[in-house]
Tab-separated table of C-alpha atoms in Angstrom:
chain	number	residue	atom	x	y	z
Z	1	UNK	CA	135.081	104.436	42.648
Z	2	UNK	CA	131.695	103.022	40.540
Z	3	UNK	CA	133.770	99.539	40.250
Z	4	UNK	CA	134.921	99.559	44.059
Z	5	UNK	CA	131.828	100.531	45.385
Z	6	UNK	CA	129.869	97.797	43.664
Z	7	UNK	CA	132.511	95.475	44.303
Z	8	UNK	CA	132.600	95.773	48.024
Z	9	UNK	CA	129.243	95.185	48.469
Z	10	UNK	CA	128.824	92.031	45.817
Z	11	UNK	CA	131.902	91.128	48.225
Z	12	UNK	CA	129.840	91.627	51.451
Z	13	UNK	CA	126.638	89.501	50.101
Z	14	UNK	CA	128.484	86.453	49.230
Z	15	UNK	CA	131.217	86.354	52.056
Z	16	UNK	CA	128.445	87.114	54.575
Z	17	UNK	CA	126.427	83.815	52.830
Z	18	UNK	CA	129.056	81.869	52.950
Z	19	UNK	CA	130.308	82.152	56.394
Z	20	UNK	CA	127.155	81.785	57.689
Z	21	UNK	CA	126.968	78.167	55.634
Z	22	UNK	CA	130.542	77.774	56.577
Z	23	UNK	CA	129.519	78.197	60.675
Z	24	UNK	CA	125.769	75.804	60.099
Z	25	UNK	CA	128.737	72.834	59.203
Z	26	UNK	CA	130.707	73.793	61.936
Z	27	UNK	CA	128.350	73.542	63.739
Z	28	UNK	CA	126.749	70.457	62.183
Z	29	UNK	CA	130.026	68.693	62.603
Z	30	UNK	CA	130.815	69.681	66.232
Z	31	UNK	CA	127.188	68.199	67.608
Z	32	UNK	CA	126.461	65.290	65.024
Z	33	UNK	CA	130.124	64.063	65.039
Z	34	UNK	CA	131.554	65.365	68.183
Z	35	UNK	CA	134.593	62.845	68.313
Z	36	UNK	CA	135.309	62.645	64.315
Z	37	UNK	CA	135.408	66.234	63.883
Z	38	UNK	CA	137.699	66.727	67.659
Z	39	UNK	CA	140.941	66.418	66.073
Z	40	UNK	CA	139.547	68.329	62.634
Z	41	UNK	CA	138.252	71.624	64.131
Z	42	UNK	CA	141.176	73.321	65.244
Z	43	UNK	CA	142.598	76.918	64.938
Z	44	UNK	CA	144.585	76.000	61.517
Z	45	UNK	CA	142.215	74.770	59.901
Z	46	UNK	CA	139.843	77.689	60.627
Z	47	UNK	CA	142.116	79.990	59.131
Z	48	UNK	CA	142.465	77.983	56.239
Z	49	UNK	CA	138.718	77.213	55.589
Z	50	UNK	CA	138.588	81.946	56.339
Z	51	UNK	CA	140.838	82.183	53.700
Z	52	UNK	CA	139.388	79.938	51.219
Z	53	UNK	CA	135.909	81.688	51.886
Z	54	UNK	CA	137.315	85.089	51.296
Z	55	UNK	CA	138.822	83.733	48.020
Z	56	UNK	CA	135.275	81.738	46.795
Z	57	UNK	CA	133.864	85.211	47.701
Z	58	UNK	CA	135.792	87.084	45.440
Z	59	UNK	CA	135.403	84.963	42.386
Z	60	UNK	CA	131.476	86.186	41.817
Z	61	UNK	CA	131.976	89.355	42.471
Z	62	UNK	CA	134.354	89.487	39.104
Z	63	UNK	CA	131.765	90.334	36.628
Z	64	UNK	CA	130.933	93.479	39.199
Z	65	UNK	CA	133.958	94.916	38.275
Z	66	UNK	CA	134.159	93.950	34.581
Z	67	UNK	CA	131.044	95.341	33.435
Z	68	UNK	CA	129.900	97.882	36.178
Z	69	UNK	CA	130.958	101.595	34.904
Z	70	UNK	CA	129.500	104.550	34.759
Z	71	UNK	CA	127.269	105.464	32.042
Z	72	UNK	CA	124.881	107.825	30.803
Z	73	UNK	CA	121.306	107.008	30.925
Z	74	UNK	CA	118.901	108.214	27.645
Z	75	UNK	CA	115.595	107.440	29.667
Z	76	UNK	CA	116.505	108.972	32.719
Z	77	UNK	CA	118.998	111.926	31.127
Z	78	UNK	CA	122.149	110.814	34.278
Z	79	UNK	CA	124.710	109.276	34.731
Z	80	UNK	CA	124.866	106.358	37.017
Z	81	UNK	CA	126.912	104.054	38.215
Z	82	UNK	CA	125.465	100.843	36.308
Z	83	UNK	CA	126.084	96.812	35.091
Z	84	UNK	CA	126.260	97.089	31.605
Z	85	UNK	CA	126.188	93.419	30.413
Z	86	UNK	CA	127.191	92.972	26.499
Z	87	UNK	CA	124.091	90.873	25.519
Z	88	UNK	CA	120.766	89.342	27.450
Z	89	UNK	CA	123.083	85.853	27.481
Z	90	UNK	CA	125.469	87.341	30.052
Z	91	UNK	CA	123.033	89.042	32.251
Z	92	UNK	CA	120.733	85.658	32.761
Z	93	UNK	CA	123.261	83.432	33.100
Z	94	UNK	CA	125.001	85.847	35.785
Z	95	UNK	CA	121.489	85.866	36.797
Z	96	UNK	CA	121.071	82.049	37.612
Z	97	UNK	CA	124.415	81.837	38.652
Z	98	UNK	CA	123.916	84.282	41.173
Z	99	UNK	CA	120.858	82.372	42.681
Z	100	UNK	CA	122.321	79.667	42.325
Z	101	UNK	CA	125.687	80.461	44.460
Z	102	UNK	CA	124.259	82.787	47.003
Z	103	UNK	CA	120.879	81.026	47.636
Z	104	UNK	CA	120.471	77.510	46.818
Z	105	UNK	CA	123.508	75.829	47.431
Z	106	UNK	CA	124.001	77.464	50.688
Z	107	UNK	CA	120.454	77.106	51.744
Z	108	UNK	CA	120.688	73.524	50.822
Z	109	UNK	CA	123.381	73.134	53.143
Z	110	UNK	CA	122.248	75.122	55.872
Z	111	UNK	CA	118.677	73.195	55.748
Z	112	UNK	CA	120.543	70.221	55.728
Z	113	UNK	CA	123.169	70.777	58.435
Z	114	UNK	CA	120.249	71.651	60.620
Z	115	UNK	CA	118.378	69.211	60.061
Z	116	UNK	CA	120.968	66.581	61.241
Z	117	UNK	CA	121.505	68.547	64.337
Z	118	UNK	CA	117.320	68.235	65.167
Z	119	UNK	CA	117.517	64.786	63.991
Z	120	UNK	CA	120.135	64.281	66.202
Z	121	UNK	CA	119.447	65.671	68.878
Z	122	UNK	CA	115.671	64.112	68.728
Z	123	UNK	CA	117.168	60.543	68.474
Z	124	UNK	CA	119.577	61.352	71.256
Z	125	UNK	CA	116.613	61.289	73.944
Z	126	UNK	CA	115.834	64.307	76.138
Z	127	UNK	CA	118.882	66.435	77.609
Z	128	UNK	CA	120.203	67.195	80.878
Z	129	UNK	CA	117.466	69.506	81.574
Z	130	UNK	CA	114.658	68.529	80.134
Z	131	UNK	CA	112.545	68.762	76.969
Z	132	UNK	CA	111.934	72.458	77.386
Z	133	UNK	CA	115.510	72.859	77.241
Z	134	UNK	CA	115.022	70.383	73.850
Z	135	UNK	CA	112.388	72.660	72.180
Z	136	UNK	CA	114.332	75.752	72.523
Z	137	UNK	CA	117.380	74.137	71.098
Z	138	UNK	CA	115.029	72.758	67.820
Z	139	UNK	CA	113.265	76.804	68.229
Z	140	UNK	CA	116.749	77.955	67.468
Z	141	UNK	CA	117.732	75.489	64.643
Z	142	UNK	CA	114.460	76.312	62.504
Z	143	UNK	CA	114.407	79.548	63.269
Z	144	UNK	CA	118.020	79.908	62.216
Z	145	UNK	CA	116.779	78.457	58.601
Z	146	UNK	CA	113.654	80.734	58.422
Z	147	UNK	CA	115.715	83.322	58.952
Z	148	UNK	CA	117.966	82.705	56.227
Z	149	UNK	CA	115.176	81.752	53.488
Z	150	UNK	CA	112.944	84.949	54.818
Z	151	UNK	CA	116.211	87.396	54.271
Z	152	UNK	CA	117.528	86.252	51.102
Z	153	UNK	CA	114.767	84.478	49.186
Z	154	UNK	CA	113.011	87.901	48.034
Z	155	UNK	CA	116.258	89.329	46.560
Z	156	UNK	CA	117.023	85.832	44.507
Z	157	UNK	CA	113.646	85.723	43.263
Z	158	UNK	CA	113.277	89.512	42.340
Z	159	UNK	CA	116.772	89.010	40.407
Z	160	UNK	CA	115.271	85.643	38.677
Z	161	UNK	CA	112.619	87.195	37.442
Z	162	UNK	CA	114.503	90.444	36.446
Z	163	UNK	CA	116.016	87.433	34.341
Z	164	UNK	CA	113.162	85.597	32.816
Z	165	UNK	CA	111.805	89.856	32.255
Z	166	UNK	CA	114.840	90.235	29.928
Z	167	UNK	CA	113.753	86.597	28.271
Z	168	UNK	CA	110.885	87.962	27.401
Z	169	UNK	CA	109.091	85.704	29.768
Z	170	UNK	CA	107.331	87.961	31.732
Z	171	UNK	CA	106.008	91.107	29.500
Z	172	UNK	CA	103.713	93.182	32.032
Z	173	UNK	CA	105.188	96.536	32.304
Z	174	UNK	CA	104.072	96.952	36.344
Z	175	UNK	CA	106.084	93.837	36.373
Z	176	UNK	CA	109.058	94.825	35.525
Z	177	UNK	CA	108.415	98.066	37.304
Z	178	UNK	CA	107.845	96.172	40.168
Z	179	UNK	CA	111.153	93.919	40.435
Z	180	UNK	CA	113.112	97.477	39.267
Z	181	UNK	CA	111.692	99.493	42.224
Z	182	UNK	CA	111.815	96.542	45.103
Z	183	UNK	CA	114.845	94.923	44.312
Z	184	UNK	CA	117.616	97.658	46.593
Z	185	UNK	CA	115.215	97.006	49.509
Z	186	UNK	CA	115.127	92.919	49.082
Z	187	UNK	CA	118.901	93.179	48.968
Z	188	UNK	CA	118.600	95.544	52.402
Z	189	UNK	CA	116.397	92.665	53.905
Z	190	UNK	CA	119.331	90.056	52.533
Z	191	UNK	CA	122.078	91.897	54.403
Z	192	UNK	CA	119.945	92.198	57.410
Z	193	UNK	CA	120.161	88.493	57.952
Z	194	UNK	CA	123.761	88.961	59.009
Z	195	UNK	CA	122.626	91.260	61.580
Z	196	UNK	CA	119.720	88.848	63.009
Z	197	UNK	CA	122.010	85.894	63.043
Z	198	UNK	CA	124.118	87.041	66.327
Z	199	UNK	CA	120.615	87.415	68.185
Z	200	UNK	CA	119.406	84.100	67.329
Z	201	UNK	CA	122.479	82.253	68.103
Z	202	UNK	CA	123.046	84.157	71.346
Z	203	UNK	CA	119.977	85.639	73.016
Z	204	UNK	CA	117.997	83.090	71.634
Z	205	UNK	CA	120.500	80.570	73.559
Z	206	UNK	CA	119.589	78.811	76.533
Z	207	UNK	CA	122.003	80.448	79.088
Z	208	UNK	CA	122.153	83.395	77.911
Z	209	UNK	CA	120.908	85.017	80.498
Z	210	UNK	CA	122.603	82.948	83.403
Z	211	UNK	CA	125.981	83.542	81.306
Z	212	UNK	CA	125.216	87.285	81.173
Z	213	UNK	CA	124.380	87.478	85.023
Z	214	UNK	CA	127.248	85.386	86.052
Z	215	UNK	CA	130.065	87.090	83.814
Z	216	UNK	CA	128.561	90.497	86.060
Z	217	UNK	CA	128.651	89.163	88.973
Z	218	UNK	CA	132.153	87.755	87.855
Z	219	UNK	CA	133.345	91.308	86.660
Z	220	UNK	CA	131.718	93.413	89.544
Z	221	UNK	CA	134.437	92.035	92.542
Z	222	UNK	CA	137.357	92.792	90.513
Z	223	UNK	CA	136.428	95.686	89.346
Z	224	UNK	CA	135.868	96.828	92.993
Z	225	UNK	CA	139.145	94.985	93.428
Z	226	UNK	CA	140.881	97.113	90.940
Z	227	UNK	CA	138.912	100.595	92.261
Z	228	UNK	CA	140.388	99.693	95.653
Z	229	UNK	CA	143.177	99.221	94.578
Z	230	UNK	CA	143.521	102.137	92.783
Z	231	UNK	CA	142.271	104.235	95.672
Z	232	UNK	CA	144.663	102.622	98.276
Z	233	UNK	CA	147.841	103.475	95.713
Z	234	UNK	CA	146.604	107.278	95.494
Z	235	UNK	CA	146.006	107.942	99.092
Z	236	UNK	CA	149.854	106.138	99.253
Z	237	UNK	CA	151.423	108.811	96.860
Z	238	UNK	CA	149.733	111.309	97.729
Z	239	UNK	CA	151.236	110.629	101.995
Z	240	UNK	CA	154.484	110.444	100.305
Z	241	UNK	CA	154.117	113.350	97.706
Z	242	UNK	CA	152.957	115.861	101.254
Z	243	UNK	CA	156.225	113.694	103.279
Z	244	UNK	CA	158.254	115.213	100.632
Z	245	UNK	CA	157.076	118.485	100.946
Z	246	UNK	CA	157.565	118.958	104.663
Z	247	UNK	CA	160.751	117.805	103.991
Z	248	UNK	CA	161.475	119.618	101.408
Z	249	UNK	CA	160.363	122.967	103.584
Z	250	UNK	CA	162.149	121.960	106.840
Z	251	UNK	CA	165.556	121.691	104.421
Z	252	UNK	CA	165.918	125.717	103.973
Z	253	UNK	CA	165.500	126.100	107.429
Z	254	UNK	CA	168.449	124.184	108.697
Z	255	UNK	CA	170.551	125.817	106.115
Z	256	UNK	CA	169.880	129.042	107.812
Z	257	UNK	CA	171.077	127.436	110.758
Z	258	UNK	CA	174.220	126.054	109.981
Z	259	UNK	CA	174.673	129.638	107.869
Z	260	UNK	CA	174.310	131.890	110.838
Z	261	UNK	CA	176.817	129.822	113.218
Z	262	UNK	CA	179.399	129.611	110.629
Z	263	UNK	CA	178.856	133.106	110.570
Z	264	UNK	CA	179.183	133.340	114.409
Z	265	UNK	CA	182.359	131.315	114.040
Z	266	UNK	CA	183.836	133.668	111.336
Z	267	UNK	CA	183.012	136.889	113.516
Z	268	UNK	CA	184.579	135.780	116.668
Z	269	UNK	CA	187.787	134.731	114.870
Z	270	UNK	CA	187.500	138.175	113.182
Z	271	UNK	CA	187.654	140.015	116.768
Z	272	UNK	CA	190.620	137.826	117.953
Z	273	UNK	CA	192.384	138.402	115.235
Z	274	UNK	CA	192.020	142.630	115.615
Z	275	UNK	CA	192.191	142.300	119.220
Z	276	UNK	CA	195.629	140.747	118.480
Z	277	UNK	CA	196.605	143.520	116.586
């Protein structure tokens, strides 16, 4: 459970990164090179490019499960669920190669896909509705980099100097105290940048709110539609259901009927026949 638990969340940090790069040159391509990328951005390859960022985001988390265990700690007197590297080599260069894969190649990209989409749309002139509409689409573009550099860029630098700490670069004791304590909530602050990224690309859009009021206006008729509906099939049954009642309590009553004059018939035969006699 130690090596699961650590692995599913290494998992989460880098598959979250790089789907979020993956969707900036998505994006990048689809507004830059709207004809180029037509034929290129289709549902096959989507699921292709998904699959091949589930795989790159398993190949980090690797060390995770070779060297995280459970072990007993002298200083503290516990055991905990640790990484236990086998020498200071391994943990910096797992170190730098965790900044490096989950910060500044996929910030590099991000900045840049961005940028081509401002630069783009700057050199494009003004759109359909104006500059404002302009300078909420540019709000949105840097404010979907800031978000990513403000998330993540505490964690990678808490974990590089954790590195350059085990170096023997950086000897203060309240620093290494310091990147020790703060380090779980920089990583909370990392994986909050999934969560921010929906609001920025969506309420932060420019019809948002025109989308939102016309899918309820949309929705409200057929649901009334549907509720009438309804309503109207109800009533129906339940006319047929009390139809079927009445008839089903006028049907005893003509058997009692046709019972007594049969049993007229049978009693007047009855005193012919002993009148005969």
């Amino acid at each position: 459970m130690c090596k699961v638990c650590g692995w599913l969340l290494s998992f989460n940090v880098y598959a979250s990164i790089f789907f979020i790069t993956c969707m900036s040159a998505d994006r990048c391509l689809a507004i830059v090179y709207p004809l180029r990328s037509q034929s290129q951005r289709n549902l096959r390859r989507a699921r292709a490019v998904s699959c091949a960022v589930w795989a790159a985001a398993a190949l980090p988390t690797i060390p995770t499960v070779v060297f995280r265990d459970v072990q007993y700690l002298e200083e503290l007197k516990v055991m905990a669920c640790v990484v236990h590297y086998p020498s200071t080599g391994w943990f910096v260069v797992l170190t730098l190669m965790k900044n490096t894969v989950g910060f500044l190649i996929p910030f590099a990209i991000i900045a840049t896909c961005y940028c081509s989409i401002g630069r783009h749309l700057l050199g494009a002139g003004p759109l359909d509705e104006g500059p404002a509409n302009l300078d909420r689409v540019l709000t949105m573009v840097v404010a979907v980099v800031l978000a990513f550099f403000i998330c993540w860029f505490p964690f990678h630098l808490l974990t590089f100097l954790s590195a350059l700490s085990a170096l023997g670069a950086l000897t203060a004791c309240w620093g290494k105290w310091t990147v020790d304590t703060v380090i779980p909530f920089a990583l909370c602050l990392g994986l909050c940048n999934s969560a921010v990224n929906p609001f920025l690309y969506c309420f932060v859009g420019n019809h948002f709110r025109e989308q939102l009021d016309g899918l309820v206006q949309a929705w409200l008729p057929r649901l009334s539609q549907k509720t009438d509906s309804i309503s109207s099939r109800l009533s129906s049954f339940s006319r047929k259901l009390s139809d079927l009642k009445d008839l089903g309590s006028q049907e005893p009553a003509g058997q009692h009927k046709g019972a007594s004059r049969s049993g007229s018939k049978s009693d007047l035969v009855l005193d012919s026949r002993v009148s005969c006699v």
